[in-house]
């Protein structure tokens, strides 16, 4: 009986062994192909990854020749020769001649035109995306008013020396950028590398 059983199995494999082997090979191949297709290549995964804090907004120059005078510092103190004290400077200052035209860095809406003793004549430009550009130390003749829609590159004011807190620096544009109400480095949106 035992011998017969063995013989039967042997007979079976002798007859169908090739097909059994073929079926197993095929199953393994299908499994491998399925895994390969399901798994995404690493490069593809990386391509689809977008860092959240990378700004896609780019400003045009607020004055024709960008001459960086004072850089942005969120916490590092810089000496203010006018006030004779050290303070953070949450803006960038560009030296320019009195009367130099100041441009809208992007399309936007004028949200504020004010005067402040320390910062002089100020124009605020809302460019969308939570970004507000603050121009300070402007001349008193402001060609825009609150509510005006301006296009990138249009004149929104002229450089002067009206910011009393920075008066000894001479005529310059004090440019501040607010993102959702907090000051951020304008260099995030504007190429201020010294040329
Ligand atoms: Zn300044």
PDB file of C-alpha atoms and ligand atoms in Angstrom:
ATOM      1  CA  UNK A   1       0.000   0.000   0.000  1.00  0.00           C
ATOM      2  CA  UNK A   2       2.784   2.383   1.089  1.00  0.00           C
ATOM      3  CA  UNK A   3       4.892   1.458  -1.841  1.00  0.00           C
ATOM      4  CA  UNK A   4       1.964   1.989  -4.136  1.00  0.00           C
ATOM      5  CA  UNK A   5       1.319   5.454  -2.738  1.00  0.00           C
ATOM      6  CA  UNK A   6       4.958   6.423  -3.263  1.00  0.00           C
ATOM      7  CA  UNK A   7       4.867   5.164  -6.746  1.00  0.00           C
ATOM      8  CA  UNK A   8       1.725   7.135  -7.451  1.00  0.00           C
ATOM      9  CA  UNK A   9       3.324  10.385  -6.216  1.00  0.00           C
ATOM     10  CA  UNK A  10       6.461   9.653  -8.164  1.00  0.00           C
ATOM     11  CA  UNK A  11       4.340   8.926 -11.183  1.00  0.00           C
ATOM     12  CA  UNK A  12       2.424  12.164 -10.677  1.00  0.00           C
ATOM     13  CA  UNK A  13       5.576  14.266 -10.519  1.00  0.00           C
ATOM     14  CA  UNK A  14       7.113  12.399 -13.404  1.00  0.00           C
ATOM     15  CA  UNK A  15       4.060  13.251 -15.459  1.00  0.00           C
ATOM     16  CA  UNK A  16       3.177  16.753 -14.142  1.00  0.00           C
ATOM     17  CA  UNK A  17       6.395  17.871 -12.401  1.00  0.00           C
ATOM     18  CA  UNK A  18       7.234  20.228 -15.241  1.00  0.00           C
ATOM     19  CA  UNK A  19       3.849  21.961 -14.996  1.00  0.00           C
ATOM     20  CA  UNK A  20       4.029  22.254 -11.181  1.00  0.00           C
ATOM     21  CA  UNK A  21       7.468  23.858 -11.471  1.00  0.00           C
ATOM     22  CA  UNK A  22       6.224  26.177 -14.173  1.00  0.00           C
ATOM     23  CA  UNK A  23       3.224  27.234 -12.068  1.00  0.00           C
ATOM     24  CA  UNK A  24       5.447  27.998  -9.040  1.00  0.00           C
ATOM     25  CA  UNK A  25       7.888  30.002 -11.180  1.00  0.00           C
ATOM     26  CA  UNK A  26       5.011  31.960 -12.684  1.00  0.00           C
ATOM     27  CA  UNK A  27       3.557  32.751  -9.236  1.00  0.00           C
ATOM     28  CA  UNK A  28       6.949  34.013  -8.021  1.00  0.00           C
ATOM     29  CA  UNK A  29       7.369  36.145 -11.132  1.00  0.00           C
ATOM     30  CA  UNK A  30       3.894  37.700 -10.752  1.00  0.00           C
ATOM     31  CA  UNK A  31       4.625  38.504  -7.089  1.00  0.00           C
ATOM     32  CA  UNK A  32       7.914  40.223  -7.974  1.00  0.00           C
ATOM     33  CA  UNK A  33       6.316  42.275 -10.767  1.00  0.00           C
ATOM     34  CA  UNK A  34       3.417  43.304  -8.502  1.00  0.00           C
ATOM     35  CA  UNK A  35       5.813  44.523  -5.766  1.00  0.00           C
ATOM     36  CA  UNK A  36       7.946  46.383  -8.304  1.00  0.00           C
ATOM     37  CA  UNK A  37       4.935  48.152  -9.807  1.00  0.00           C
ATOM     38  CA  UNK A  38       3.397  49.036  -6.424  1.00  0.00           C
ATOM     39  CA  UNK A  39       6.614  50.484  -4.972  1.00  0.00           C
ATOM     40  CA  UNK A  40       7.414  54.033  -6.102  1.00  0.00           C
ATOM     41  CA  UNK A  41      10.999  54.726  -7.037  1.00  0.00           C
ATOM     42  CA  UNK A  42      12.761  56.965  -4.461  1.00  0.00           C
ATOM     43  CA  UNK A  43      13.417  59.705  -7.012  1.00  0.00           C
ATOM     44  CA  UNK A  44       9.720  59.995  -7.823  1.00  0.00           C
ATOM     45  CA  UNK A  45       8.830  60.332  -4.133  1.00  0.00           C
ATOM     46  CA  UNK A  46      11.395  63.140  -3.722  1.00  0.00           C
ATOM     47  CA  UNK A  47      10.117  65.008  -6.773  1.00  0.00           C
ATOM     48  CA  UNK A  48       6.633  65.157  -5.353  1.00  0.00           C
ATOM     49  CA  UNK A  49       7.848  66.551  -2.023  1.00  0.00           C
ATOM     50  CA  UNK A  50       7.423  70.316  -1.710  1.00  0.00           C
ATOM     51  CA  UNK A  51       8.821  72.049   1.385  1.00  0.00           C
ATOM     52  CA  UNK A  52       6.097  74.181   2.942  1.00  0.00           C
ATOM     53  CA  UNK A  53       8.196  77.221   3.823  1.00  0.00           C
ATOM     54  CA  UNK A  54       9.781  77.875   0.433  1.00  0.00           C
ATOM     55  CA  UNK A  55       8.473  81.200  -0.846  1.00  0.00           C
ATOM     56  CA  UNK A  56       7.415  81.201  -4.449  1.00  0.00           C
ATOM     57  CA  UNK A  57       6.937  84.978  -4.457  1.00  0.00           C
ATOM     58  CA  UNK A  58       9.607  87.178  -5.973  1.00  0.00           C
ATOM     59  CA  UNK A  59       9.748  90.965  -5.619  1.00  0.00           C
ATOM     60  CA  UNK A  60      10.940  93.387  -8.213  1.00  0.00           C
ATOM     61  CA  UNK A  61      13.465  95.979  -7.070  1.00  0.00           C
ATOM     62  CA  UNK A  62      11.914  98.815  -4.959  1.00  0.00           C
ATOM     63  CA  UNK A  63      14.556 101.271  -6.213  1.00  0.00           C
ATOM     64  CA  UNK A  64      16.560 101.108  -9.435  1.00  0.00           C
ATOM     65  CA  UNK A  65      19.974 100.569  -7.846  1.00  0.00           C
ATOM     66  CA  UNK A  66      19.877  98.469  -4.714  1.00  0.00           C
ATOM     67  CA  UNK A  67      22.635  99.729  -2.434  1.00  0.00           C
ATOM     68  CA  UNK A  68      22.305  97.835   0.808  1.00  0.00           C
ATOM     69  CA  UNK A  69      23.002 100.133   3.739  1.00  0.00           C
ATOM     70  CA  UNK A  70      21.651  98.250   6.726  1.00  0.00           C
ATOM     71  CA  UNK A  71      20.658  94.624   6.762  1.00  0.00           C
ATOM     72  CA  UNK A  72      17.780  92.837   8.426  1.00  0.00           C
ATOM     73  CA  UNK A  73      18.219  91.476  11.931  1.00  0.00           C
ATOM     74  CA  UNK A  74      15.456  89.855  13.864  1.00  0.00           C
ATOM     75  CA  UNK A  75      17.285  89.698  17.179  1.00  0.00           C
ATOM     76  CA  UNK A  76      20.932  90.637  16.592  1.00  0.00           C
ATOM     77  CA  UNK A  77      21.465  94.238  17.659  1.00  0.00           C
ATOM     78  CA  UNK A  78      22.784  96.819  15.242  1.00  0.00           C
ATOM     79  CA  UNK A  79      24.075 100.231  16.203  1.00  0.00           C
ATOM     80  CA  UNK A  80      21.727 103.111  15.473  1.00  0.00           C
ATOM     81  CA  UNK A  81      23.959 106.174  15.234  1.00  0.00           C
ATOM     82  CA  UNK A  82      20.987 108.545  15.272  1.00  0.00           C
ATOM     83  CA  UNK A  83      19.520 107.304  18.506  1.00  0.00           C
ATOM     84  CA  UNK A  84      22.920 106.236  19.846  1.00  0.00           C
ATOM     85  CA  UNK A  85      21.682 102.820  20.815  1.00  0.00           C
ATOM     86  CA  UNK A  86      21.824  99.218  19.726  1.00  0.00           C
ATOM     87  CA  UNK A  87      18.623  97.730  18.379  1.00  0.00           C
ATOM     88  CA  UNK A  88      17.255  95.003  16.120  1.00  0.00           C
ATOM     89  CA  UNK A  89      16.572  96.283  12.615  1.00  0.00           C
ATOM     90  CA  UNK A  90      13.621  94.308  11.245  1.00  0.00           C
ATOM     91  CA  UNK A  91      13.922  95.811   7.788  1.00  0.00           C
ATOM     92  CA  UNK A  92      16.509  96.495   5.127  1.00  0.00           C
ATOM     93  CA  UNK A  93      17.757  99.982   4.306  1.00  0.00           C
ATOM     94  CA  UNK A  94      18.826 100.940   0.804  1.00  0.00           C
ATOM     95  CA  UNK A  95      20.851 104.094   0.329  1.00  0.00           C
ATOM     96  CA  UNK A  96      19.545 106.274  -2.501  1.00  0.00           C
ATOM     97  CA  UNK A  97      19.575 109.936  -3.490  1.00  0.00           C
ATOM     98  CA  UNK A  98      16.828 112.212  -2.220  1.00  0.00           C
ATOM     99  CA  UNK A  99      13.929 112.017  -4.682  1.00  0.00           C
ATOM    100  CA  UNK A 100      14.776 108.579  -6.115  1.00  0.00           C
ATOM    101  CA  UNK A 101      11.585 106.867  -7.274  1.00  0.00           C
ATOM    102  CA  UNK A 102      10.312 103.997  -5.142  1.00  0.00           C
ATOM    103  CA  UNK A 103       8.416 101.188  -6.858  1.00  0.00           C
ATOM    104  CA  UNK A 104       5.722  98.681  -5.954  1.00  0.00           C
ATOM    105  CA  UNK A 105       7.569  95.368  -5.593  1.00  0.00           C
ATOM    106  CA  UNK A 106       4.469  93.460  -6.731  1.00  0.00           C
ATOM    107  CA  UNK A 107       0.913  94.050  -7.827  1.00  0.00           C
ATOM    108  CA  UNK A 108      -1.089  94.979  -4.764  1.00  0.00           C
ATOM    109  CA  UNK A 109      -3.320  97.331  -2.870  1.00  0.00           C
ATOM    110  CA  UNK A 110      -2.309 100.379  -0.828  1.00  0.00           C
ATOM    111  CA  UNK A 111      -3.618  99.797   2.689  1.00  0.00           C
ATOM    112  CA  UNK A 112      -2.012 102.651   4.602  1.00  0.00           C
ATOM    113  CA  UNK A 113      -0.395 106.038   3.965  1.00  0.00           C
ATOM    114  CA  UNK A 114       0.810 107.594   7.201  1.00  0.00           C
ATOM    115  CA  UNK A 115       3.437 109.719   8.882  1.00  0.00           C
ATOM    116  CA  UNK A 116       5.287 108.634  11.951  1.00  0.00           C
ATOM    117  CA  UNK A 117       7.951 110.744  13.669  1.00  0.00           C
ATOM    118  CA  UNK A 118      10.400 107.860  14.020  1.00  0.00           C
ATOM    119  CA  UNK A 119       9.843 106.228  10.600  1.00  0.00           C
ATOM    120  CA  UNK A 120       8.772 109.232   8.531  1.00  0.00           C
ATOM    121  CA  UNK A 121       6.291 108.914   5.677  1.00  0.00           C
ATOM    122  CA  UNK A 122       5.083 105.359   5.378  1.00  0.00           C
ATOM    123  CA  UNK A 123       3.231 103.484   2.635  1.00  0.00           C
ATOM    124  CA  UNK A 124       1.899  99.992   3.202  1.00  0.00           C
ATOM    125  CA  UNK A 125       1.317  97.736   0.210  1.00  0.00           C
ATOM    126  CA  UNK A 126      -0.657  94.509   0.577  1.00  0.00           C
ATOM    127  CA  UNK A 127       0.555  92.100  -2.105  1.00  0.00           C
ATOM    128  CA  UNK A 128      -1.608  89.150  -1.067  1.00  0.00           C
ATOM    129  CA  UNK A 129      -0.649  85.835   0.448  1.00  0.00           C
ATOM    130  CA  UNK A 130      -0.498  87.472   3.882  1.00  0.00           C
ATOM    131  CA  UNK A 131       2.403  89.675   2.766  1.00  0.00           C
ATOM    132  CA  UNK A 132       2.455  93.420   3.447  1.00  0.00           C
ATOM    133  CA  UNK A 133       5.372  95.555   2.286  1.00  0.00           C
ATOM    134  CA  UNK A 134       6.094  98.631   4.409  1.00  0.00           C
ATOM    135  CA  UNK A 135       8.012 101.496   2.796  1.00  0.00           C
ATOM    136  CA  UNK A 136       9.348 104.078   5.246  1.00  0.00           C
ATOM    137  CA  UNK A 137      11.452 107.245   5.247  1.00  0.00           C
ATOM    138  CA  UNK A 138       9.634 108.418   2.102  1.00  0.00           C
ATOM    139  CA  UNK A 139       9.262 111.996   0.892  1.00  0.00           C
ATOM    140  CA  UNK A 140       6.018 113.715   1.893  1.00  0.00           C
ATOM    141  CA  UNK A 141       4.578 113.805  -1.646  1.00  0.00           C
ATOM    142  CA  UNK A 142       2.970 110.369  -1.906  1.00  0.00           C
ATOM    143  CA  UNK A 143       1.420 109.669  -5.339  1.00  0.00           C
ATOM    144  CA  UNK A 144      -0.853 106.894  -4.034  1.00  0.00           C
ATOM    145  CA  UNK A 145      -3.714 106.786  -1.574  1.00  0.00           C
ATOM    146  CA  UNK A 146      -5.377 104.117   0.532  1.00  0.00           C
ATOM    147  CA  UNK A 147      -7.407 101.722  -1.627  1.00  0.00           C
ATOM    148  CA  UNK A 148      -5.367 102.241  -4.803  1.00  0.00           C
ATOM    149  CA  UNK A 149      -4.599  99.094  -6.780  1.00  0.00           C
ATOM    150  CA  UNK A 150      -1.043  99.346  -8.040  1.00  0.00           C
ATOM    151  CA  UNK A 151       0.922  97.243 -10.479  1.00  0.00           C
ATOM    152  CA  UNK A 152       4.431  95.924 -10.029  1.00  0.00           C
ATOM    153  CA  UNK A 153       6.973  98.629 -10.844  1.00  0.00           C
ATOM    154  CA  UNK A 154       4.640 101.613 -10.491  1.00  0.00           C
ATOM    155  CA  UNK A 155       5.861 104.582  -8.441  1.00  0.00           C
ATOM    156  CA  UNK A 156       4.473 104.620  -4.911  1.00  0.00           C
ATOM    157  CA  UNK A 157       6.743 107.318  -3.455  1.00  0.00           C
ATOM    158  CA  UNK A 158      10.196 108.897  -3.394  1.00  0.00           C
ATOM    159  CA  UNK A 159      13.235 108.341  -1.213  1.00  0.00           C
ATOM    160  CA  UNK A 160      13.895 110.880   1.504  1.00  0.00           C
ATOM    161  CA  UNK A 161      15.280 111.167   4.977  1.00  0.00           C
ATOM    162  CA  UNK A 162      12.075 111.603   6.930  1.00  0.00           C
ATOM    163  CA  UNK A 163      12.620 108.743   9.380  1.00  0.00           C
ATOM    164  CA  UNK A 164      13.897 110.656  12.405  1.00  0.00           C
ATOM    165  CA  UNK A 165      15.103 107.458  14.065  1.00  0.00           C
ATOM    166  CA  UNK A 166      17.507 106.886  11.156  1.00  0.00           C
ATOM    167  CA  UNK A 167      18.151 110.503  10.145  1.00  0.00           C
ATOM    168  CA  UNK A 168      21.940 110.387  10.418  1.00  0.00           C
ATOM    169  CA  UNK A 169      22.042 107.606   7.808  1.00  0.00           C
ATOM    170  CA  UNK A 170      21.069 110.100   5.103  1.00  0.00           C
ATOM    171  CA  UNK A 171      18.367 109.597   2.433  1.00  0.00           C
ATOM    172  CA  UNK A 172      17.405 105.949   2.163  1.00  0.00           C
ATOM    173  CA  UNK A 173      14.491 103.568   1.761  1.00  0.00           C
ATOM    174  CA  UNK A 174      13.583 101.596   4.877  1.00  0.00           C
ATOM    175  CA  UNK A 175      11.807  98.484   3.591  1.00  0.00           C
ATOM    176  CA  UNK A 176       9.996  96.121   5.883  1.00  0.00           C
ATOM    177  CA  UNK A 177       8.132  92.921   4.986  1.00  0.00           C
ATOM    178  CA  UNK A 178       5.360  91.542   7.158  1.00  0.00           C
ATOM    179  CA  UNK A 179       4.146  87.979   6.746  1.00  0.00           C
ATOM    180  CA  UNK A 180       0.841  87.464   8.556  1.00  0.00           C
ATOM    181  CA  UNK A 181       1.708  90.479  10.707  1.00  0.00           C
ATOM    182  CA  UNK A 182       5.214  89.387  11.694  1.00  0.00           C
ATOM    183  CA  UNK A 183       8.329  90.938  10.264  1.00  0.00           C
ATOM    184  CA  UNK A 184      10.404  88.644   8.054  1.00  0.00           C
ATOM    185  CA  UNK A 185      13.678  89.115   6.228  1.00  0.00           C
ATOM    186  CA  UNK A 186      12.924  90.909   2.914  1.00  0.00           C
ATOM    187  CA  UNK A 187      15.761  88.848   1.410  1.00  0.00           C
ATOM    188  CA  UNK A 188      13.290  85.931   1.361  1.00  0.00           C
ATOM    189  CA  UNK A 189      11.522  87.648  -1.528  1.00  0.00           C
ATOM    190  CA  UNK A 190      14.038  90.125  -2.850  1.00  0.00           C
ATOM    191  CA  UNK A 191      17.516  89.510  -4.230  1.00  0.00           C
ATOM    192  CA  UNK A 192      19.558  91.958  -2.173  1.00  0.00           C
ATOM    193  CA  UNK A 193      22.961  90.453  -2.844  1.00  0.00           C
ATOM    194  CA  UNK A 194      25.302  93.394  -3.281  1.00  0.00           C
ATOM    195  CA  UNK A 195      26.006  94.037  -6.928  1.00  0.00           C
TER     196      UNK A 195
HETATM  197 ZN1  LIG B   1      15.943 101.201   8.583  1.00  0.00          ZN
END
